[in-house]
Amino acid sequence: MYNSQLLMEILIPQILYNKITIK
């Protein structure tokens, strides 16, 4: 089973960062 904690710590911040920088 994949480590969902890793997903939360990496993927979600990455998405949020992209949303902020792209505008």
mmCIF file of C-alpha atoms in Angstrom:
data_model
loop_
_atom_site.group_PDB
_atom_site.id
_atom_site.type_symbol
_atom_site.label_atom_id
_atom_site.label_comp_id
_atom_site.label_asym_id
_atom_site.label_seq_id
_atom_site.Cartn_x
_atom_site.Cartn_y
_atom_site.Cartn_z
ATOM 1 C CA MET A 1 0.000 0.000 0.000
ATOM 2 C CA TYR A 2 1.247 3.434 -0.892
ATOM 3 C CA ASN A 3 2.316 5.839 1.855
ATOM 4 C CA SER A 4 -0.496 8.401 1.880
ATOM 5 C CA GLN A 5 1.392 10.528 4.411
ATOM 6 C CA LEU A 6 4.084 11.091 1.811
ATOM 7 C CA LEU A 7 1.380 12.044 -0.661
ATOM 8 C CA MET A 8 -0.011 14.611 1.763
ATOM 9 C CA GLU A 9 3.391 16.104 2.533
ATOM 10 C CA ILE A 10 4.594 16.372 -1.055
ATOM 11 C CA LEU A 11 1.760 16.320 -3.557
ATOM 12 C CA ILE A 12 -0.692 18.686 -1.901
ATOM 13 C CA PRO A 13 1.891 21.415 -1.132
ATOM 14 C CA GLN A 14 3.061 21.096 -4.737
ATOM 15 C CA ILE A 15 -0.459 21.658 -6.040
ATOM 16 C CA LEU A 16 -1.015 24.615 -3.732
ATOM 17 C CA TYR A 17 2.309 26.129 -4.741
ATOM 18 C CA ASN A 18 1.409 25.779 -8.414
ATOM 19 C CA LYS A 19 -1.945 27.482 -7.871
ATOM 20 C CA ILE A 20 -0.273 30.399 -6.101
ATOM 21 C CA THR A 21 2.492 30.914 -8.649
ATOM 22 C CA ILE A 22 0.420 30.490 -11.811
ATOM 23 C CA LYS A 23 -2.391 32.873 -10.830
#
